[in-house]
């Protein structure tokens, strides 16, 4: 399934602050929007992606979902490299850039989708952003905006500790703020709710450190390109969704 040779060091760092302004999108709506979702783990990118998908018919490509589906597929060959990647994911560490870039290259048709695409979880490092820029320019495509969801770290940690996900339809719940009607089961499809392996506190600390070190530099990268749209997501998912639509002029 994966072709992988090397793994990056899983490293620490200080969570840094990011700006919380909302700037306007230079809209180029013909052919669908191509958007990148940025934000620390736990800010609710997946939920916002789902709301946007339903509101404007845009498609979503989540590299995290791609990995989880591949891991859960009993028919997928699990090479030593794949097993190492699975271990990295369950520890909350990043999968190496070359492996992720290769996967996204294999999924280029998603970037060309006329309905537009939300990239959720990619790019996550500056080398991945470089690679994406190259892929898009080969296809004469461009990114219309980078939605940067902003939430204080304490709130992120709290949200992840209470997050439960449906095994079947992948909907997310918050045990306190958005509990399921029946404990342990999804309201939508009655699938079993579980806590993601990488939402355990040890893994969360690693993911937040990795985010600060590897992904936060992308905020400056896209700001310089005048593509950054920062959105405060301390409100409810619906409030954040409305802010997103406003920022996109939709
Ligand atoms: P997510 O659901 O986006 O939080 O992704 C879950 C896990 O998949 C991450 O913690 C990483 O281990 C791995 N992963 C997903 N996308 C990437 C990426 N772009 N680069 C490196 N690792 C990734």
PDB file of C-alpha atoms and ligand atoms in Angstrom:
ATOM      1  CA  UNK A   1       0.000   0.000   0.000  1.00  0.00           C
ATOM      2  CA  UNK A   2       2.603   2.571   1.050  1.00  0.00           C
ATOM      3  CA  UNK A   3       6.075   2.946  -0.287  1.00  0.00           C
ATOM      4  CA  UNK A   4       8.218   4.185   2.517  1.00  0.00           C
ATOM      5  CA  UNK A   5      11.906   4.266   3.254  1.00  0.00           C
ATOM      6  CA  UNK A   6      12.631   6.721   6.002  1.00  0.00           C
ATOM      7  CA  UNK A   7      10.921   8.259   8.990  1.00  0.00           C
ATOM      8  CA  UNK A   8      11.424  11.805  10.284  1.00  0.00           C
ATOM      9  CA  UNK A   9      12.335  12.371  13.893  1.00  0.00           C
ATOM     10  CA  UNK A  10       9.272  12.818  16.091  1.00  0.00           C
ATOM     11  CA  UNK A  11      10.208  16.047  17.822  1.00  0.00           C
ATOM     12  CA  UNK A  12       9.043  18.536  20.449  1.00  0.00           C
ATOM     13  CA  UNK A  13       8.493  22.286  20.366  1.00  0.00           C
ATOM     14  CA  UNK A  14       6.490  25.108  21.897  1.00  0.00           C
ATOM     15  CA  UNK A  15       2.914  25.630  20.779  1.00  0.00           C
ATOM     16  CA  UNK A  16       2.935  29.146  19.281  1.00  0.00           C
ATOM     17  CA  UNK A  17       0.118  31.611  18.832  1.00  0.00           C
ATOM     18  CA  UNK A  18      -1.419  32.351  15.470  1.00  0.00           C
ATOM     19  CA  UNK A  19      -3.252  35.376  14.265  1.00  0.00           C
ATOM     20  CA  UNK A  20      -7.032  35.448  14.515  1.00  0.00           C
ATOM     21  CA  UNK A  21      -8.051  37.981  11.911  1.00  0.00           C
ATOM     22  CA  UNK A  22     -10.501  37.190   9.143  1.00  0.00           C
ATOM     23  CA  UNK A  23      -9.456  38.506   5.766  1.00  0.00           C
ATOM     24  CA  UNK A  24     -11.360  38.458   2.525  1.00  0.00           C
ATOM     25  CA  UNK A  25     -11.000  35.847  -0.137  1.00  0.00           C
ATOM     26  CA  UNK A  26     -10.243  36.855  -3.696  1.00  0.00           C
ATOM     27  CA  UNK A  27     -13.122  34.718  -5.007  1.00  0.00           C
ATOM     28  CA  UNK A  28     -12.602  32.632  -8.130  1.00  0.00           C
ATOM     29  CA  UNK A  29     -15.628  30.434  -7.909  1.00  0.00           C
ATOM     30  CA  UNK A  30     -15.738  29.033 -11.444  1.00  0.00           C
ATOM     31  CA  UNK A  31     -14.676  25.418 -11.449  1.00  0.00           C
ATOM     32  CA  UNK A  32     -15.151  25.073  -7.666  1.00  0.00           C
ATOM     33  CA  UNK A  33     -13.035  26.283  -4.797  1.00  0.00           C
ATOM     34  CA  UNK A  34      -9.769  24.651  -3.838  1.00  0.00           C
ATOM     35  CA  UNK A  35      -9.236  25.262  -0.145  1.00  0.00           C
ATOM     36  CA  UNK A  36      -6.706  24.129   2.441  1.00  0.00           C
ATOM     37  CA  UNK A  37      -7.764  23.637   6.066  1.00  0.00           C
ATOM     38  CA  UNK A  38      -5.143  24.509   8.674  1.00  0.00           C
ATOM     39  CA  UNK A  39      -5.433  24.361  12.450  1.00  0.00           C
ATOM     40  CA  UNK A  40      -4.103  22.371  15.395  1.00  0.00           C
ATOM     41  CA  UNK A  41      -5.466  18.864  15.971  1.00  0.00           C
ATOM     42  CA  UNK A  42      -8.775  19.177  17.812  1.00  0.00           C
ATOM     43  CA  UNK A  43      -9.873  22.596  16.542  1.00  0.00           C
ATOM     44  CA  UNK A  44     -12.664  20.926  14.586  1.00  0.00           C
ATOM     45  CA  UNK A  45     -11.334  20.985  11.016  1.00  0.00           C
ATOM     46  CA  UNK A  46     -13.092  17.712  10.198  1.00  0.00           C
ATOM     47  CA  UNK A  47     -16.432  19.033  11.462  1.00  0.00           C
ATOM     48  CA  UNK A  48     -16.014  22.267   9.504  1.00  0.00           C
ATOM     49  CA  UNK A  49     -15.063  20.301   6.397  1.00  0.00           C
ATOM     50  CA  UNK A  50     -18.211  18.228   6.778  1.00  0.00           C
ATOM     51  CA  UNK A  51     -20.411  21.336   7.215  1.00  0.00           C
ATOM     52  CA  UNK A  52     -18.828  23.032   4.191  1.00  0.00           C
ATOM     53  CA  UNK A  53     -19.173  19.898   2.107  1.00  0.00           C
ATOM     54  CA  UNK A  54     -22.879  19.767   2.877  1.00  0.00           C
ATOM     55  CA  UNK A  55     -23.392  23.540   2.439  1.00  0.00           C
ATOM     56  CA  UNK A  56     -21.615  24.079  -0.870  1.00  0.00           C
ATOM     57  CA  UNK A  57     -21.163  20.586  -2.338  1.00  0.00           C
ATOM     58  CA  UNK A  58     -17.374  20.757  -2.219  1.00  0.00           C
ATOM     59  CA  UNK A  59     -15.473  17.455  -1.973  1.00  0.00           C
ATOM     60  CA  UNK A  60     -13.075  16.674   0.867  1.00  0.00           C
ATOM     61  CA  UNK A  61      -9.728  14.942   0.866  1.00  0.00           C
ATOM     62  CA  UNK A  62      -8.333  14.102   4.292  1.00  0.00           C
ATOM     63  CA  UNK A  63      -4.941  12.391   4.358  1.00  0.00           C
ATOM     64  CA  UNK A  64      -5.702  11.256   7.942  1.00  0.00           C
ATOM     65  CA  UNK A  65      -8.912   9.534   6.759  1.00  0.00           C
ATOM     66  CA  UNK A  66      -6.957   8.041   3.864  1.00  0.00           C
ATOM     67  CA  UNK A  67      -4.473   6.474   6.300  1.00  0.00           C
ATOM     68  CA  UNK A  68      -7.188   5.257   8.685  1.00  0.00           C
ATOM     69  CA  UNK A  69      -9.107   3.625   5.816  1.00  0.00           C
ATOM     70  CA  UNK A  70      -5.954   1.937   4.522  1.00  0.00           C
ATOM     71  CA  UNK A  71      -5.077   0.677   8.017  1.00  0.00           C
ATOM     72  CA  UNK A  72      -8.587  -0.694   8.549  1.00  0.00           C
ATOM     73  CA  UNK A  73      -8.659  -2.441   5.146  1.00  0.00           C
ATOM     74  CA  UNK A  74      -8.135  -6.160   5.847  1.00  0.00           C
ATOM     75  CA  UNK A  75      -7.104  -6.729   2.210  1.00  0.00           C
ATOM     76  CA  UNK A  76      -4.388  -4.052   2.153  1.00  0.00           C
ATOM     77  CA  UNK A  77      -0.846  -5.503   2.216  1.00  0.00           C
ATOM     78  CA  UNK A  78       0.886  -4.323   5.378  1.00  0.00           C
ATOM     79  CA  UNK A  79       4.587  -4.114   4.554  1.00  0.00           C
ATOM     80  CA  UNK A  80       7.230  -3.318   7.181  1.00  0.00           C
ATOM     81  CA  UNK A  81       7.075   0.302   6.047  1.00  0.00           C
ATOM     82  CA  UNK A  82       3.309   0.359   6.406  1.00  0.00           C
ATOM     83  CA  UNK A  83       3.520  -1.169   9.863  1.00  0.00           C
ATOM     84  CA  UNK A  84       6.039   1.504  10.848  1.00  0.00           C
ATOM     85  CA  UNK A  85       3.682   4.193   9.478  1.00  0.00           C
ATOM     86  CA  UNK A  86       0.787   2.735  11.455  1.00  0.00           C
ATOM     87  CA  UNK A  87       2.886   2.865  14.608  1.00  0.00           C
ATOM     88  CA  UNK A  88       3.792   6.482  13.906  1.00  0.00           C
ATOM     89  CA  UNK A  89       0.144   7.410  13.428  1.00  0.00           C
ATOM     90  CA  UNK A  90      -0.967   5.720  16.653  1.00  0.00           C
ATOM     91  CA  UNK A  91       1.807   7.558  18.541  1.00  0.00           C
ATOM     92  CA  UNK A  92       0.565  10.825  17.069  1.00  0.00           C
ATOM     93  CA  UNK A  93       3.731  11.372  15.006  1.00  0.00           C
ATOM     94  CA  UNK A  94       3.813  12.518  11.389  1.00  0.00           C
ATOM     95  CA  UNK A  95       4.172  10.127   8.485  1.00  0.00           C
ATOM     96  CA  UNK A  96       7.267  11.075   6.422  1.00  0.00           C
ATOM     97  CA  UNK A  97       6.850  13.735   3.743  1.00  0.00           C
ATOM     98  CA  UNK A  98       7.892  11.530   0.807  1.00  0.00           C
ATOM     99  CA  UNK A  99       5.214   8.959   1.647  1.00  0.00           C
ATOM    100  CA  UNK A 100       2.420  11.540   2.054  1.00  0.00           C
ATOM    101  CA  UNK A 101       3.445  13.421  -1.105  1.00  0.00           C
ATOM    102  CA  UNK A 102       3.417  10.185  -3.094  1.00  0.00           C
ATOM    103  CA  UNK A 103      -0.087   9.416  -1.834  1.00  0.00           C
ATOM    104  CA  UNK A 104      -1.385  12.880  -2.768  1.00  0.00           C
ATOM    105  CA  UNK A 105       0.243  12.579  -6.222  1.00  0.00           C
ATOM    106  CA  UNK A 106      -1.690   9.357  -6.691  1.00  0.00           C
ATOM    107  CA  UNK A 107      -4.878  11.238  -5.800  1.00  0.00           C
ATOM    108  CA  UNK A 108      -4.334  14.222  -8.136  1.00  0.00           C
ATOM    109  CA  UNK A 109      -7.740  13.741  -9.740  1.00  0.00           C
ATOM    110  CA  UNK A 110      -9.204  15.069  -6.465  1.00  0.00           C
ATOM    111  CA  UNK A 111      -7.482  18.426  -7.024  1.00  0.00           C
ATOM    112  CA  UNK A 112      -9.017  18.641 -10.496  1.00  0.00           C
ATOM    113  CA  UNK A 113     -12.544  17.870  -9.287  1.00  0.00           C
ATOM    114  CA  UNK A 114     -14.876  20.512 -10.796  1.00  0.00           C
ATOM    115  CA  UNK A 115     -16.866  20.544  -7.535  1.00  0.00           C
ATOM    116  CA  UNK A 116     -13.739  21.892  -5.804  1.00  0.00           C
ATOM    117  CA  UNK A 117     -11.782  20.282  -2.977  1.00  0.00           C
ATOM    118  CA  UNK A 118     -11.047  20.853   0.680  1.00  0.00           C
ATOM    119  CA  UNK A 119      -7.603  19.612   1.616  1.00  0.00           C
ATOM    120  CA  UNK A 120      -7.833  18.519   5.241  1.00  0.00           C
ATOM    121  CA  UNK A 121      -4.526  17.532   6.866  1.00  0.00           C
ATOM    122  CA  UNK A 122      -2.354  18.243   3.815  1.00  0.00           C
ATOM    123  CA  UNK A 123      -0.023  20.047   3.520  1.00  0.00           C
ATOM    124  CA  UNK A 124       1.303  19.727   7.053  1.00  0.00           C
ATOM    125  CA  UNK A 125       4.914  20.719   6.538  1.00  0.00           C
ATOM    126  CA  UNK A 126       6.744  23.255   4.377  1.00  0.00           C
ATOM    127  CA  UNK A 127       8.179  20.510   2.071  1.00  0.00           C
ATOM    128  CA  UNK A 128       4.602  19.235   1.576  1.00  0.00           C
ATOM    129  CA  UNK A 129       3.454  22.791   0.743  1.00  0.00           C
ATOM    130  CA  UNK A 130       6.285  23.056  -1.816  1.00  0.00           C
ATOM    131  CA  UNK A 131       5.255  19.736  -3.349  1.00  0.00           C
ATOM    132  CA  UNK A 132       1.612  20.812  -3.504  1.00  0.00           C
ATOM    133  CA  UNK A 133       2.568  24.061  -5.223  1.00  0.00           C
ATOM    134  CA  UNK A 134       4.483  22.049  -7.829  1.00  0.00           C
ATOM    135  CA  UNK A 135       1.607  19.603  -8.389  1.00  0.00           C
ATOM    136  CA  UNK A 136      -0.873  22.454  -8.792  1.00  0.00           C
ATOM    137  CA  UNK A 137       1.303  24.371 -11.194  1.00  0.00           C
ATOM    138  CA  UNK A 138       1.787  21.228 -13.338  1.00  0.00           C
ATOM    139  CA  UNK A 139      -2.009  21.080 -13.575  1.00  0.00           C
ATOM    140  CA  UNK A 140      -2.351  24.881 -13.967  1.00  0.00           C
ATOM    141  CA  UNK A 141      -4.489  24.998 -10.864  1.00  0.00           C
ATOM    142  CA  UNK A 142      -4.317  27.247  -7.844  1.00  0.00           C
ATOM    143  CA  UNK A 143      -5.403  27.393  -4.213  1.00  0.00           C
ATOM    144  CA  UNK A 144      -8.255  29.851  -3.622  1.00  0.00           C
ATOM    145  CA  UNK A 145      -7.786  30.187   0.122  1.00  0.00           C
ATOM    146  CA  UNK A 146      -6.277  28.658   3.250  1.00  0.00           C
ATOM    147  CA  UNK A 147      -8.718  28.471   6.155  1.00  0.00           C
ATOM    148  CA  UNK A 148      -6.707  28.711   9.353  1.00  0.00           C
ATOM    149  CA  UNK A 149      -8.841  27.669  12.351  1.00  0.00           C
ATOM    150  CA  UNK A 150      -7.604  29.230  15.587  1.00  0.00           C
ATOM    151  CA  UNK A 151      -8.283  27.992  19.138  1.00  0.00           C
ATOM    152  CA  UNK A 152      -6.338  28.379  22.445  1.00  0.00           C
ATOM    153  CA  UNK A 153      -4.271  25.296  23.336  1.00  0.00           C
ATOM    154  CA  UNK A 154      -6.152  24.536  26.620  1.00  0.00           C
ATOM    155  CA  UNK A 155      -9.391  24.359  24.648  1.00  0.00           C
ATOM    156  CA  UNK A 156      -7.775  22.087  22.031  1.00  0.00           C
ATOM    157  CA  UNK A 157      -6.605  19.637  24.712  1.00  0.00           C
ATOM    158  CA  UNK A 158     -10.041  19.643  26.337  1.00  0.00           C
ATOM    159  CA  UNK A 159     -11.814  19.027  23.015  1.00  0.00           C
ATOM    160  CA  UNK A 160      -9.573  16.098  22.111  1.00  0.00           C
ATOM    161  CA  UNK A 161      -9.968  14.450  25.523  1.00  0.00           C
ATOM    162  CA  UNK A 162     -13.756  14.479  25.064  1.00  0.00           C
ATOM    163  CA  UNK A 163     -13.839  13.593  21.368  1.00  0.00           C
ATOM    164  CA  UNK A 164     -15.457  10.330  20.315  1.00  0.00           C
ATOM    165  CA  UNK A 165     -15.750   9.264  16.680  1.00  0.00           C
ATOM    166  CA  UNK A 166     -18.198   6.917  14.975  1.00  0.00           C
ATOM    167  CA  UNK A 167     -16.489   3.819  13.588  1.00  0.00           C
ATOM    168  CA  UNK A 168     -18.922   3.692  10.696  1.00  0.00           C
ATOM    169  CA  UNK A 169     -19.710   7.216   9.422  1.00  0.00           C
ATOM    170  CA  UNK A 170     -16.782   9.032  11.135  1.00  0.00           C
ATOM    171  CA  UNK A 171     -18.993  11.731  12.709  1.00  0.00           C
ATOM    172  CA  UNK A 172     -17.406  13.365  15.753  1.00  0.00           C
ATOM    173  CA  UNK A 173     -19.027  13.936  19.150  1.00  0.00           C
ATOM    174  CA  UNK A 174     -17.933  15.861  22.226  1.00  0.00           C
ATOM    175  CA  UNK A 175     -18.907  13.997  25.406  1.00  0.00           C
ATOM    176  CA  UNK A 176     -19.964  17.234  27.134  1.00  0.00           C
ATOM    177  CA  UNK A 177     -20.820  19.809  24.457  1.00  0.00           C
ATOM    178  CA  UNK A 178     -22.170  17.519  21.742  1.00  0.00           C
ATOM    179  CA  UNK A 179     -22.976  14.169  23.386  1.00  0.00           C
ATOM    180  CA  UNK A 180     -24.706  11.379  21.449  1.00  0.00           C
ATOM    181  CA  UNK A 181     -28.320  10.729  22.368  1.00  0.00           C
ATOM    182  CA  UNK A 182     -27.470   7.149  23.318  1.00  0.00           C
ATOM    183  CA  UNK A 183     -24.178   6.643  25.146  1.00  0.00           C
ATOM    184  CA  UNK A 184     -21.533   4.979  22.992  1.00  0.00           C
ATOM    185  CA  UNK A 185     -23.550   5.085  19.764  1.00  0.00           C
ATOM    186  CA  UNK A 186     -23.768   7.449  16.805  1.00  0.00           C
ATOM    187  CA  UNK A 187     -27.050   9.395  16.446  1.00  0.00           C
ATOM    188  CA  UNK A 188     -26.801   9.186  12.683  1.00  0.00           C
ATOM    189  CA  UNK A 189     -26.026   5.513  11.955  1.00  0.00           C
ATOM    190  CA  UNK A 190     -25.929   3.905  15.420  1.00  0.00           C
ATOM    191  CA  UNK A 191     -22.306   2.893  14.813  1.00  0.00           C
ATOM    192  CA  UNK A 192     -20.012   2.351  17.777  1.00  0.00           C
ATOM    193  CA  UNK A 193     -18.268   5.475  19.127  1.00  0.00           C
ATOM    194  CA  UNK A 194     -14.600   5.152  20.004  1.00  0.00           C
ATOM    195  CA  UNK A 195     -11.714   7.290  21.166  1.00  0.00           C
ATOM    196  CA  UNK A 196      -9.043   7.628  18.512  1.00  0.00           C
ATOM    197  CA  UNK A 197      -5.764   6.055  19.585  1.00  0.00           C
ATOM    198  CA  UNK A 198      -4.011   9.364  18.884  1.00  0.00           C
ATOM    199  CA  UNK A 199      -6.498  11.338  21.043  1.00  0.00           C
ATOM    200  CA  UNK A 200      -4.990   9.807  24.197  1.00  0.00           C
ATOM    201  CA  UNK A 201      -3.243  12.524  26.273  1.00  0.00           C
ATOM    202  CA  UNK A 202       0.319  11.232  25.563  1.00  0.00           C
ATOM    203  CA  UNK A 203      -0.306  11.251  21.819  1.00  0.00           C
ATOM    204  CA  UNK A 204      -2.087  14.625  21.974  1.00  0.00           C
ATOM    205  CA  UNK A 205       0.992  16.262  23.511  1.00  0.00           C
ATOM    206  CA  UNK A 206       3.141  14.867  20.697  1.00  0.00           C
ATOM    207  CA  UNK A 207       0.674  16.026  18.030  1.00  0.00           C
ATOM    208  CA  UNK A 208       0.473  19.564  19.421  1.00  0.00           C
ATOM    209  CA  UNK A 209       4.267  19.837  19.598  1.00  0.00           C
ATOM    210  CA  UNK A 210       4.536  18.542  16.055  1.00  0.00           C
ATOM    211  CA  UNK A 211       1.901  20.983  14.898  1.00  0.00           C
ATOM    212  CA  UNK A 212       3.790  23.928  16.423  1.00  0.00           C
ATOM    213  CA  UNK A 213       7.072  22.819  14.925  1.00  0.00           C
ATOM    214  CA  UNK A 214       6.043  21.549  11.482  1.00  0.00           C
ATOM    215  CA  UNK A 215       2.692  23.017  10.523  1.00  0.00           C
ATOM    216  CA  UNK A 216       2.606  26.490  12.092  1.00  0.00           C
ATOM    217  CA  UNK A 217       5.302  27.716   9.686  1.00  0.00           C
ATOM    218  CA  UNK A 218       2.688  27.214   6.961  1.00  0.00           C
ATOM    219  CA  UNK A 219       0.667  30.077   8.469  1.00  0.00           C
ATOM    220  CA  UNK A 220       3.472  32.496   7.546  1.00  0.00           C
ATOM    221  CA  UNK A 221       3.992  30.728   4.211  1.00  0.00           C
ATOM    222  CA  UNK A 222       0.375  31.235   3.103  1.00  0.00           C
ATOM    223  CA  UNK A 223       0.109  34.673   4.726  1.00  0.00           C
ATOM    224  CA  UNK A 224       2.980  35.837   2.504  1.00  0.00           C
ATOM    225  CA  UNK A 225       1.090  34.471  -0.502  1.00  0.00           C
ATOM    226  CA  UNK A 226      -1.967  36.488   0.577  1.00  0.00           C
ATOM    227  CA  UNK A 227      -4.027  33.300   0.831  1.00  0.00           C
ATOM    228  CA  UNK A 228      -4.523  33.025   4.603  1.00  0.00           C
ATOM    229  CA  UNK A 229      -8.008  33.382   6.112  1.00  0.00           C
ATOM    230  CA  UNK A 230      -7.817  33.010   9.906  1.00  0.00           C
ATOM    231  CA  UNK A 231     -11.018  32.088  11.707  1.00  0.00           C
ATOM    232  CA  UNK A 232     -11.687  32.025  15.454  1.00  0.00           C
ATOM    233  CA  UNK A 233     -13.292  28.682  16.263  1.00  0.00           C
ATOM    234  CA  UNK A 234     -13.945  29.052  19.991  1.00  0.00           C
ATOM    235  CA  UNK A 235     -17.707  29.186  19.331  1.00  0.00           C
ATOM    236  CA  UNK A 236     -20.013  26.307  18.445  1.00  0.00           C
ATOM    237  CA  UNK A 237     -19.393  24.370  15.210  1.00  0.00           C
ATOM    238  CA  UNK A 238     -22.338  26.235  13.617  1.00  0.00           C
ATOM    239  CA  UNK A 239     -20.940  29.638  14.635  1.00  0.00           C
ATOM    240  CA  UNK A 240     -17.557  28.741  13.182  1.00  0.00           C
ATOM    241  CA  UNK A 241     -19.257  27.499  10.027  1.00  0.00           C
ATOM    242  CA  UNK A 242     -21.056  30.847   9.621  1.00  0.00           C
ATOM    243  CA  UNK A 243     -17.767  32.719  10.085  1.00  0.00           C
ATOM    244  CA  UNK A 244     -16.275  30.481   7.402  1.00  0.00           C
ATOM    245  CA  UNK A 245     -19.075  31.162   4.932  1.00  0.00           C
ATOM    246  CA  UNK A 246     -18.794  34.901   5.603  1.00  0.00           C
ATOM    247  CA  UNK A 247     -15.047  34.799   5.038  1.00  0.00           C
ATOM    248  CA  UNK A 248     -15.610  32.971   1.742  1.00  0.00           C
ATOM    249  CA  UNK A 249     -18.402  35.374   0.708  1.00  0.00           C
ATOM    250  CA  UNK A 250     -20.791  32.458   0.404  1.00  0.00           C
TER     251      UNK A 250
HETATM  252  P1  LIG B   1      -5.460  13.660  11.046  1.00  0.00           P
HETATM  253  O1  LIG B   1      -6.732  12.890  11.006  1.00  0.00           O
HETATM  254  O2  LIG B   1      -5.381  14.702   9.962  1.00  0.00           O
HETATM  255  O3  LIG B   1      -5.159  14.228  12.413  1.00  0.00           O
HETATM  256  O4  LIG B   1      -4.289  12.616  10.710  1.00  0.00           O
HETATM  257  C1  LIG B   1      -4.055  11.499  11.550  1.00  0.00           C
HETATM  258  C2  LIG B   1      -2.600  11.105  11.471  1.00  0.00           C
HETATM  259  O5  LIG B   1      -2.255  10.726  10.103  1.00  0.00           O
HETATM  260  C3  LIG B   1      -1.621  12.217  11.804  1.00  0.00           C
HETATM  261  O6  LIG B   1      -1.421  12.349  13.226  1.00  0.00           O
HETATM  262  C4  LIG B   1      -0.362  11.727  11.091  1.00  0.00           C
HETATM  263  O7  LIG B   1       0.226  10.659  11.796  1.00  0.00           O
HETATM  264  C5  LIG B   1      -0.930  11.154   9.801  1.00  0.00           C
HETATM  265  N1  LIG B   1      -1.002  12.192   8.742  1.00  0.00           N
HETATM  266  C6  LIG B   1      -2.127  12.641   8.121  1.00  0.00           C
HETATM  267  N2  LIG B   1      -1.840  13.578   7.214  1.00  0.00           N
HETATM  268  C7  LIG B   1      -0.492  13.743   7.253  1.00  0.00           C
HETATM  269  C8  LIG B   1       0.424  14.591   6.566  1.00  0.00           C
HETATM  270  N3  LIG B   1       0.001  15.474   5.641  1.00  0.00           N
HETATM  271  N4  LIG B   1       1.747  14.483   6.864  1.00  0.00           N
HETATM  272  C9  LIG B   1       2.181  13.588   7.787  1.00  0.00           C
HETATM  273  N5  LIG B   1       1.379  12.774   8.479  1.00  0.00           N
HETATM  274  C10 LIG B   1       0.034  12.839   8.233  1.00  0.00           C
END
